[in-house]
mmCIF file of C-alpha atoms in Angstrom:
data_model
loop_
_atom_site.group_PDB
_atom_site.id
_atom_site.type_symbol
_atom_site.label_atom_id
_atom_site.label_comp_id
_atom_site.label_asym_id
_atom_site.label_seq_id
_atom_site.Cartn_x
_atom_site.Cartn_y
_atom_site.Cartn_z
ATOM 1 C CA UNK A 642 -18.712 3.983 45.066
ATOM 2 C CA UNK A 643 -16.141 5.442 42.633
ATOM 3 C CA UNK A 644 -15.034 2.609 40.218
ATOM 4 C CA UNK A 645 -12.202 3.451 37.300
ATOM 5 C CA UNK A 646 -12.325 -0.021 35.167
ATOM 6 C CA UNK A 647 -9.911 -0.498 32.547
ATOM 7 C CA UNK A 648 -9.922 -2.466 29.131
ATOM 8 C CA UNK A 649 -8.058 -2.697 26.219
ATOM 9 C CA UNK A 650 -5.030 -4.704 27.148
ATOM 10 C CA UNK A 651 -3.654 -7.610 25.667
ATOM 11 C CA UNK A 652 -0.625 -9.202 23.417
ATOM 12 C CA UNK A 653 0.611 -7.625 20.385
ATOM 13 C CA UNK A 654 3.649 -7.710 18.533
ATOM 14 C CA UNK A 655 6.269 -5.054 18.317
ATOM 15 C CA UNK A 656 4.821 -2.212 15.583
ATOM 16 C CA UNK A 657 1.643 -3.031 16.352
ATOM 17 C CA UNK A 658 -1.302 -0.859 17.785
ATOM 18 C CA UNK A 659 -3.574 -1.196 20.824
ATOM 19 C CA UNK A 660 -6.716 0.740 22.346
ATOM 20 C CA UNK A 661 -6.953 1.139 25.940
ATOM 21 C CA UNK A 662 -10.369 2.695 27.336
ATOM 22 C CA UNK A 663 -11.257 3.967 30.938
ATOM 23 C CA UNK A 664 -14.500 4.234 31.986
ATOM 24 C CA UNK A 665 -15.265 6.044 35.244
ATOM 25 C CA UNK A 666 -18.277 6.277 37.642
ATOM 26 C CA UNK A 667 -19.250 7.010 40.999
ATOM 27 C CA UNK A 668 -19.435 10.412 41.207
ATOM 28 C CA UNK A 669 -18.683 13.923 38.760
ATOM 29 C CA UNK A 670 -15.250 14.006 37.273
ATOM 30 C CA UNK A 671 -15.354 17.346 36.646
ATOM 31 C CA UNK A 672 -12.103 19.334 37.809
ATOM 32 C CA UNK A 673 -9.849 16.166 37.421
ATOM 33 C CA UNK A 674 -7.142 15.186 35.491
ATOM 34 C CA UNK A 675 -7.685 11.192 33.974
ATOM 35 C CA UNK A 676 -4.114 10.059 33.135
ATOM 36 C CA UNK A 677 -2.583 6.892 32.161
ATOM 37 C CA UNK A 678 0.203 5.102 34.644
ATOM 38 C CA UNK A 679 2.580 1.842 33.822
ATOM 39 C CA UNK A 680 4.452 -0.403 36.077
ATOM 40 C CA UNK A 681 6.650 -2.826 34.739
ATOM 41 C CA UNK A 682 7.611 -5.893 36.785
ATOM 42 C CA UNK A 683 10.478 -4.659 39.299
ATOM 43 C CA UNK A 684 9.913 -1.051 38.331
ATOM 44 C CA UNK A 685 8.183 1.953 39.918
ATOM 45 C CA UNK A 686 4.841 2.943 38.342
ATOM 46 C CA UNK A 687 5.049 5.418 35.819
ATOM 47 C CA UNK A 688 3.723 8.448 34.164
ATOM 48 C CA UNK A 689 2.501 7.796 30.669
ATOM 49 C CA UNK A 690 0.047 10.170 29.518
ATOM 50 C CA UNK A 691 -2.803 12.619 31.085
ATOM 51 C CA UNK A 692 -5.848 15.010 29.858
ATOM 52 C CA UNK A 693 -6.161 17.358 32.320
ATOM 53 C CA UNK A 694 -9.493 19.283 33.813
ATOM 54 C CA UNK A 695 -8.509 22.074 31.421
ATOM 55 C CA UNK A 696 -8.532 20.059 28.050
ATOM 56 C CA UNK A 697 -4.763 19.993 27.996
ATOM 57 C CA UNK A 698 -2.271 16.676 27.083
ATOM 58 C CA UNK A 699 0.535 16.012 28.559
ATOM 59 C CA UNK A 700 2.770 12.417 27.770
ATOM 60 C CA UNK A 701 6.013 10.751 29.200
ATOM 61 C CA UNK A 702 8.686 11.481 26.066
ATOM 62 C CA UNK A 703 8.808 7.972 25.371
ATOM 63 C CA UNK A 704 5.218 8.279 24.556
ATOM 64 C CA UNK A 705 5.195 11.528 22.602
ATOM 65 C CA UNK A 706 4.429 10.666 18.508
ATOM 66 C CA UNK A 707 3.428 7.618 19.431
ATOM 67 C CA UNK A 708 0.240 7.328 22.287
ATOM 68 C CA UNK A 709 -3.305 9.620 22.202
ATOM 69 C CA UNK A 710 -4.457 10.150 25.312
ATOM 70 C CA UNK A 711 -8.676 11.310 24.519
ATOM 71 C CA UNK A 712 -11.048 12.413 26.991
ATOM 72 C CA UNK A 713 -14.827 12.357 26.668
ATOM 73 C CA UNK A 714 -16.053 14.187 29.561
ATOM 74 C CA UNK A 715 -19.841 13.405 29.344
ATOM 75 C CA UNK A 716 -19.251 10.059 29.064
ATOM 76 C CA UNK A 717 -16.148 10.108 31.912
ATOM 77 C CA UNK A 718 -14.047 7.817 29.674
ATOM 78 C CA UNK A 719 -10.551 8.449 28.667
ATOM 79 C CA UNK A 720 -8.959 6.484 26.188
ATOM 80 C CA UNK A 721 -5.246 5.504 25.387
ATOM 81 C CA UNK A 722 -4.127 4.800 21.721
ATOM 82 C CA UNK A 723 -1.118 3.006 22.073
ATOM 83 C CA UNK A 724 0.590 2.739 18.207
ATOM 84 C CA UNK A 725 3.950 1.967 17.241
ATOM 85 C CA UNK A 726 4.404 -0.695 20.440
ATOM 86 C CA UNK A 727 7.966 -1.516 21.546
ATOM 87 C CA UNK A 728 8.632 -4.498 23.707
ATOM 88 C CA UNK A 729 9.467 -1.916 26.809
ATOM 89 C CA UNK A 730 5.606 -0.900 26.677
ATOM 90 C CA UNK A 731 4.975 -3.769 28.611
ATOM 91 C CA UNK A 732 3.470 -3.119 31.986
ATOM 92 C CA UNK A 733 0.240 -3.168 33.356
ATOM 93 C CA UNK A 734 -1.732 0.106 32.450
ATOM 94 C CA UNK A 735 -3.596 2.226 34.974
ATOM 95 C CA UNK A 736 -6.400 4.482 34.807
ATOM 96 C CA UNK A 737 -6.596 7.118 37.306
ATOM 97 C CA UNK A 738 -8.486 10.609 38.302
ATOM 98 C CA UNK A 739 -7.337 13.169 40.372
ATOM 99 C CA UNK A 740 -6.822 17.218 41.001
ATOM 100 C CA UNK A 741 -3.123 17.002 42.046
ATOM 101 C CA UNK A 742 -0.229 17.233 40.003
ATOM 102 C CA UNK A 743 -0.728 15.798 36.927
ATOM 103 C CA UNK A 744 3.147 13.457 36.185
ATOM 104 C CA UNK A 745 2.762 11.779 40.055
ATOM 105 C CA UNK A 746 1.219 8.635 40.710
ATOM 106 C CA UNK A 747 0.394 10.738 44.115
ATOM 107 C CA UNK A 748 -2.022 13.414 42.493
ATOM 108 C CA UNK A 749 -4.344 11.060 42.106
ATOM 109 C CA UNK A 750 -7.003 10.554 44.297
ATOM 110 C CA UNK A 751 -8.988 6.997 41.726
ATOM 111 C CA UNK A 752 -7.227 4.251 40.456
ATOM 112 C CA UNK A 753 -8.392 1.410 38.286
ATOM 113 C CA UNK A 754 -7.286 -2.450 39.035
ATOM 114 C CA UNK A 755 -4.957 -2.221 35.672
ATOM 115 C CA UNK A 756 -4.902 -4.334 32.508
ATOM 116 C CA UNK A 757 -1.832 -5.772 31.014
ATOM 117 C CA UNK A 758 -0.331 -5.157 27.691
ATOM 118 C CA UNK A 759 2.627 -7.511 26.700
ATOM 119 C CA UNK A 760 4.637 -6.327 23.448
ATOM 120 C CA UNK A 761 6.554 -9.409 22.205
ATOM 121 C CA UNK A 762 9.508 -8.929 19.838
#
């Protein structure tokens, strides 16, 4: 059974930094992307960052200077380090794996349950 299970999330005040990790099992990751996703309340779920099969990054702008999406592919973890936190990072954070196209929610095939991340002001 493939299982993605988040951790990481939790309050934090504007500025401030959090660690988000991703550990996947269930089967070889190999050939899939492990990104990062976001849905606010009353929002769409988002693109935030991804590693793809090929070792390359790729972030939402808002992201870019600020998040570090890592990848450790022995281990199938991906990690999220989430600096410089603005009150609009709040949502609940996803972890997902898949071989489609990378900025979708829809290329991906594994998704994690999510853990929240609340940036107060």
């Amino acid at each position: 059974q493939v299982q993605l299970v988040e951790s990481g999330g939790g309050l934090v005040q504007a500025g401030g930094s959090l660690r988000l990790s991703c550990a996947a099992s269930g089967r070889t990751f190999r050939g899939y992307a492990m990104g990062w996703f976001r849905q606010a309340p009353g929002k769409e779920r988002e693109f935030v960052a991804a590693f793809s099969w090929s070792g390359g990054t790729y972030y939402q702008d808002s992201a870019k200077g600020r998040f570090t999406i890592s990848r450790d592919t022995a281990k199938n973890t991906v990690t999220l380090q989430m600096n410089s936190l603005k009150p609009e990072d709040t949502a609940v954070y996803y972890c997902a794996a898949g071989r489609g196209f990378i900025r979708i929610a829809t290329g991906y095939d594994y998704w994690g349950q999510g853990t929240q991340v609340t940036v107060s002001s």
